[in-house]
C-alpha positions as MATLAB code, in Angstrom:
seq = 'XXXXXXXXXXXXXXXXXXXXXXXXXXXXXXXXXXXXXXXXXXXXXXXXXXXXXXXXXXXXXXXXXXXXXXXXXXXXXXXXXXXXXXXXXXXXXXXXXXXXXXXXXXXXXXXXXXXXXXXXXXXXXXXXXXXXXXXXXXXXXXXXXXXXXXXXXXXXXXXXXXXXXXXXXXXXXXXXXXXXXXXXXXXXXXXXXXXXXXXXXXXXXXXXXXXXXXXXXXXXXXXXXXXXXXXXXXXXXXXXXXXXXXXXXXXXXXXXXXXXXXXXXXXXXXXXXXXXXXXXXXXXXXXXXXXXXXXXXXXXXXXXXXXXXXXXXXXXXXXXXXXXXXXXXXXXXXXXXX';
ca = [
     135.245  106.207   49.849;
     132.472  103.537   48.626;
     132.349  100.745   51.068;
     133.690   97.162   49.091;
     131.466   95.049   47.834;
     130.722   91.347   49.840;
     130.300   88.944   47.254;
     128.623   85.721   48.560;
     128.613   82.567   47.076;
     125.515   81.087   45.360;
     122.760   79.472   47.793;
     125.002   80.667   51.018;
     122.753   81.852   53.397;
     123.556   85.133   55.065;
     124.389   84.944   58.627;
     122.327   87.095   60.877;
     123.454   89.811   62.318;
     124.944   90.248   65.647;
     123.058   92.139   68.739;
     124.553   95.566   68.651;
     127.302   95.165   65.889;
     128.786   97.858   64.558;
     127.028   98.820   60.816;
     123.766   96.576   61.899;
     122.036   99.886   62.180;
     120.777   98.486   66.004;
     121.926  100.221   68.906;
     124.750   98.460   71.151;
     123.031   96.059   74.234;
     124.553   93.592   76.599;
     122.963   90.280   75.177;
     120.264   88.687   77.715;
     120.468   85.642   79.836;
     118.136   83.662   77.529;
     120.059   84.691   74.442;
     123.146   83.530   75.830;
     121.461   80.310   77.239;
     120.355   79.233   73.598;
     124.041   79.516   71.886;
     124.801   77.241   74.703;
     122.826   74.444   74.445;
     124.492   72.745   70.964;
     127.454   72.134   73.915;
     127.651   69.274   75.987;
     130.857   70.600   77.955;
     130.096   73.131   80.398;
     133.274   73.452   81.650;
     137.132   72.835   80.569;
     139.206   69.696   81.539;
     141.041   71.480   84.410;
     137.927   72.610   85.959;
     136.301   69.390   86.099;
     139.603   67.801   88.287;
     139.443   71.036   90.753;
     135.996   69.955   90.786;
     136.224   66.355   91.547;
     138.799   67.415   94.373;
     136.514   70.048   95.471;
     134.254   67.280   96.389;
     136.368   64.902   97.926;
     137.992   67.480  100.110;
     133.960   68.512  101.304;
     133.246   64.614  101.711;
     135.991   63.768  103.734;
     136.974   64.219  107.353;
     140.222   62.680  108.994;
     138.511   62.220  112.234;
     135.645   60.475  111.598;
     135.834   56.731  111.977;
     135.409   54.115  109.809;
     133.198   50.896  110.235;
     134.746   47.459  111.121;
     133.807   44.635  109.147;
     131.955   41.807  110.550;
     135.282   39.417  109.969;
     138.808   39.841  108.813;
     139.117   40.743  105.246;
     141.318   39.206  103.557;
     142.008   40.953   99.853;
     144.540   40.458   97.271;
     146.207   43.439   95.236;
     147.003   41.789   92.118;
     146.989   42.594   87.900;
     149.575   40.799   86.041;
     150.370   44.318   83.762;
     153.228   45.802   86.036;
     153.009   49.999   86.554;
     149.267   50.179   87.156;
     149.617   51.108   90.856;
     148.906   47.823   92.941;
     151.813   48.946   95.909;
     150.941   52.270   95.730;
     146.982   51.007   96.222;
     148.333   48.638   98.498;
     150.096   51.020  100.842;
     148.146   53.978  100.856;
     144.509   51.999  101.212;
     146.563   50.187  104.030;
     147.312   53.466  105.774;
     144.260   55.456  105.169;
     142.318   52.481  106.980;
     145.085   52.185  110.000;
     144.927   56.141  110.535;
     141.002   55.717  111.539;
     141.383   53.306  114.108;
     140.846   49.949  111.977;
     143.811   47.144  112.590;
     145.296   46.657  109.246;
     148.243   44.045  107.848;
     149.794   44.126  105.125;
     151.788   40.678  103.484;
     154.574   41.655  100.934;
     154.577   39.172   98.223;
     156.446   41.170   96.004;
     160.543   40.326   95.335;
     161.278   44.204   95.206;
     160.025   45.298   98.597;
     158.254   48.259   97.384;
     155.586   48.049   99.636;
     158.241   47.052  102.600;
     160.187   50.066  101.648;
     156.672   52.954  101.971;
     155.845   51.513  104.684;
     159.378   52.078  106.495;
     160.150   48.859  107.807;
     163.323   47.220  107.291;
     163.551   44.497  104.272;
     167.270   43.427  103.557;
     169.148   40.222  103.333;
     168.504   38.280  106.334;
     165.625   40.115  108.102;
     162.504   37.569  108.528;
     160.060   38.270  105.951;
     157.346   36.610  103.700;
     160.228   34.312  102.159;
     160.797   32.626  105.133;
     156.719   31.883  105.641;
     156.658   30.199  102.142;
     159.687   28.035  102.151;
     160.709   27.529  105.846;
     156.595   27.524  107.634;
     157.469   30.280  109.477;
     154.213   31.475  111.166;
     153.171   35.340  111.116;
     153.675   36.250  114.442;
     157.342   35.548  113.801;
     157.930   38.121  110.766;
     155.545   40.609  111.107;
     156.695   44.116  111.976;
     154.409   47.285  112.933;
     154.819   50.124  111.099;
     156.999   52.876  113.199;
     154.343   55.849  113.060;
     151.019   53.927  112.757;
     150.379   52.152  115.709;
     147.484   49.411  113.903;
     149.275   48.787  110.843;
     151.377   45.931  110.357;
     153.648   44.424  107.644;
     154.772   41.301  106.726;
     158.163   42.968  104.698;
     159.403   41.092  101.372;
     163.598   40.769  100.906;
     165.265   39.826   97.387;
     165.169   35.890   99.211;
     161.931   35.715   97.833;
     162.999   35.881   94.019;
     164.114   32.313   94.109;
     160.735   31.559   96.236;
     159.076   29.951   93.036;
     161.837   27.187   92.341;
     162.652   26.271   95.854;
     158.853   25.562   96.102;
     158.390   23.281   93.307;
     158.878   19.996   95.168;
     156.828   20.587   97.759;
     153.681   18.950   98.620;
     150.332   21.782   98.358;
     153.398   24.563   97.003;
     150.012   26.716   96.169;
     148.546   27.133   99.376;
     151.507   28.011  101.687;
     150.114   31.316  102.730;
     146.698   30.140  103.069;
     147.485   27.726  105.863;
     149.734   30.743  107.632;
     146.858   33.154  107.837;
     144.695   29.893  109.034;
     146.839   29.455  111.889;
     147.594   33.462  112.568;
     145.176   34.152  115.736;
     144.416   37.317  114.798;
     142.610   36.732  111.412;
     138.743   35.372  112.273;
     135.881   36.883  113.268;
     136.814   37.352  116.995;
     136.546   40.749  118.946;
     139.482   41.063  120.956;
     142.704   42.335  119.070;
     141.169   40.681  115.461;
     142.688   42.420  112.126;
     139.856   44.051  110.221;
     142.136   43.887  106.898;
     144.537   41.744  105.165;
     146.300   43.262  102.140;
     148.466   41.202  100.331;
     150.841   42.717   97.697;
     151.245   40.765   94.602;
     153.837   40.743   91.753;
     153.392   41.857   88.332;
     153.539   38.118   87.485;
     150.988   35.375   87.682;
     153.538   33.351   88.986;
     153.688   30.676   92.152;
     153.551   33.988   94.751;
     150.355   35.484   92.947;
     149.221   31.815   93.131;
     149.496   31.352   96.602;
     147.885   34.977   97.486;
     145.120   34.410   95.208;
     144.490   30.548   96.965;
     144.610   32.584  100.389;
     142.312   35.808   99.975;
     138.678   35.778  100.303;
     138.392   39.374   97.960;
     140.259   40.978   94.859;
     141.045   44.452   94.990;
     142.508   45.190   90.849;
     144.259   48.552   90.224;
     143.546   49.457   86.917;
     145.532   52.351   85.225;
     143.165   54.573   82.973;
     144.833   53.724   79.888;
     143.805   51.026   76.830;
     146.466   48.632   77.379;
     145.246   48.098   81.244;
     142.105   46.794   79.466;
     143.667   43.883   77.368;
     145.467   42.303   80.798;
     142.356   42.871   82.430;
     140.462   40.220   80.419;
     143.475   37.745   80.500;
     143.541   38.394   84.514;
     139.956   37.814   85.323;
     140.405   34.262   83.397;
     142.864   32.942   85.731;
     141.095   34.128   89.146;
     138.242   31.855   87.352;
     140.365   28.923   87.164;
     141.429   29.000   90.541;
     137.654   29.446   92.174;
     137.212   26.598   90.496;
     139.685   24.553   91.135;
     141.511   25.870   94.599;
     139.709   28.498   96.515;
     135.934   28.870   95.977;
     135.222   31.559   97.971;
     137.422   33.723   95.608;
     135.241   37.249   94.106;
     136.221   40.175   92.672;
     135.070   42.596   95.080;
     136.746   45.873   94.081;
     137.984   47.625   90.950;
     140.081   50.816   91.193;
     140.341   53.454   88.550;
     144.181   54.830   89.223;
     146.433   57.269   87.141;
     143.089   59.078   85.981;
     143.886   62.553   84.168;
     140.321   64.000   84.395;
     141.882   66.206   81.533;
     141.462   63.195   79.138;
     138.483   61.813   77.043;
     140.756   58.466   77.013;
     140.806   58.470   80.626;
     137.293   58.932   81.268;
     136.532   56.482   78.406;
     138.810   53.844   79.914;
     136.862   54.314   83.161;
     133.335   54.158   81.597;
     134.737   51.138   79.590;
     135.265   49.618   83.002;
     132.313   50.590   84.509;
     129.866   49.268   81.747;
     131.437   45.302   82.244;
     131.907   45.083   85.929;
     129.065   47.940   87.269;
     128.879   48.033   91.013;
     132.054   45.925   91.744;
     134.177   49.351   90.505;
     134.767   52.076   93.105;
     133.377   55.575   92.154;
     136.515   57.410   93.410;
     139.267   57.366   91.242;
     143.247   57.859   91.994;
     144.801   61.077   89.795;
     148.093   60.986   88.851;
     150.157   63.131   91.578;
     153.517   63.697   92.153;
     153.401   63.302   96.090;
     152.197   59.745   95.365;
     155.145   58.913   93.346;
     157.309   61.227   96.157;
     156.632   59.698   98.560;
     158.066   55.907   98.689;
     161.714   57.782   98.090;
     160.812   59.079  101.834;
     159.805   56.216  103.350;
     156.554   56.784  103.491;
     153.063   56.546  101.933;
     151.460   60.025  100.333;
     148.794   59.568  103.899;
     151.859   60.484  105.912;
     154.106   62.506  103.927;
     151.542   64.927  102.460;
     147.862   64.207  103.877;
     146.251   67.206  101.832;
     146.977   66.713   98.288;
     144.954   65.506   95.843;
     146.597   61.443   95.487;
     146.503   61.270   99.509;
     142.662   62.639   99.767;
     141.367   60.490   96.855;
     143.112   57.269   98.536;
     141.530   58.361  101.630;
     137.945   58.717  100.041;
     138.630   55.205   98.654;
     139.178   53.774  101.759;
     136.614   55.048  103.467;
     134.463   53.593  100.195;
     135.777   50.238  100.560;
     134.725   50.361  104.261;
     131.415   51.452  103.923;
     130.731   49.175  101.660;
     131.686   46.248  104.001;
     132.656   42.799  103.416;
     131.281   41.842  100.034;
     128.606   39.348  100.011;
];
């Protein structure tokens, strides 16, 4: 039987043939190291998208130790979680940075200026109608020491809980005299915020709204530092632009010593080129102030709230508890930003 007949078109060029193919007339080899090296190098990716996430939790699982202690700051830091774009993971930051720091020694409190109580409710402590919380700070001057509660498992980590009272915060405060810097003058007077020795906080987290209301306000006129969750997606970028604006107009007018010390990356599907490109994106315009470890999306961080708990506690070895504890230990290293 003749063999057909391979008609190429008219200034193709023939491909060359293949080590060992059948009908090449060669005899069959396993190809070399070198030959398999140069059909290689036209690719940039050297591995898939699901290896490269094993990988980057590969790493942080080698980095990290949960013994090893973390450094105390020189003062009390105080920093405020806040990004007017709801869903981008400022509790969840909140919480989980919170406990990460309180499980290696470091005396941590954490202010709920949130209506829902979401950071109230991970943290375990109690939140409903008529417990003392951060309402009662804003509107009646309570002082700290008479709302704060510490957190039933972790023995340095304290919270200042949020109830549904604080919803109707904003119009109660209207009338009154300096409305903006309410909180300020409570962690002025709270003796454990300062640069002392003796039973001094290391951190202050305060948990904003997904507003940038009279609560944001009043955080933003009382913290020192701005930690901003970002999620890895386009939109984040847009509110990002429109947030950075108003922390401008308040160091200028109300609270000078106000910086943006720390960017986080969260919901980051290493899978993505969007993800990674929201990241670089992020990188490129704020450079050193954005922490290299980023938050994946994980089920055990969503989990966990429904428990009572943050993802440190209720499942310390997966990938959203180890990245939040890699953060931590980042932000802490890094020290009180100059």
């Amino acid at each position: 039987m003749p063999e057909p007949e391979i008609v190429s078109r008219e200034g193709a060029e023939t491909p060359p043939p293949v080590v060992g193919a059948f009908g090449t007339g060669e005899p069959a080899r396993v190809r070399t190291a070198a030959e398999l090296e140069a059909d290689l190098r036209d690719f940039d990716d050297q591995s898939t998208p699901l290896a490269r996430a094993i990988e980057a939790e590969l790493r942080v699982r080698q980095r990290l130790s949960y013994n090893d202690p973390l450094p105390r700051p020189a003062r009390t830091r105080v920093m405020v979680v806040a990004n007017q774009k709801g869903g981008v993971g400022k509790t969840t930051t909140t919480v989980n940075l919170a406990a990460a720091l309180a499980m290696h020694g470091l005396r941590v409190l954490v202010v709920d200026l949130d209506p829902q109580g979401n950071a109230s409710t991970a943290l375990g402590v109690e939140h409903h109608r008529g417990v003392a919380s951060s309402y009662d700070v804003l509107v009646d001057g309570a002082t700290i020491e008479e709302v704060v509660q510490q957190h039933p498992d972790i023995e340095s980590l304290y919270v200042v809980p949020a109830t549904i009272d604080l919803a109707g915060a904003e119009i109660e405060l209207v009338s009154v005299v300096a409305r903006e810097s309410r909180l300020r003058k409570a962690l002025a007077a709270y003796n454990r915020i300062g640069d002392g020795e003796e039973n001094r906080l290391d951190y202050v987290f305060i948990d904003c709204p997904p507003s940038l209301g009279l609560l944001t306000l009043n955080a933003l006129v009382a913290g020192v530092e701005m930690l901003i969750p970002i999620q890895a997606e386009y939109y984040a970028l847009e509110g990002l632009g429109q947030l950075v604006e108003t922390i401008e107009m308040v160091k200028a007018h109300l609270n000078h010593e106000l910086t943006i010390s720390t960017i986080l990356v969260t919901m980051y599907d290493a899978r993505t080129n969007l993800a990674a490109g929201v990241a670089e994106e992020v990188r490129s315009h704020f450079r050193d102030q954005v922490l290299h470890t980023t938050i994946p999306r994980s089920v055990r961080v969503s989990e966990a709230p429904s428990y009572g708990q943050t993802v440190m506690t209720y499942d310390p070895g997966s990938p959203g508890a180890l990245s939040y504890l890699e953060a931590a230990r980042e932000l802490a290293v890094r020290g009180t930003w100059a």
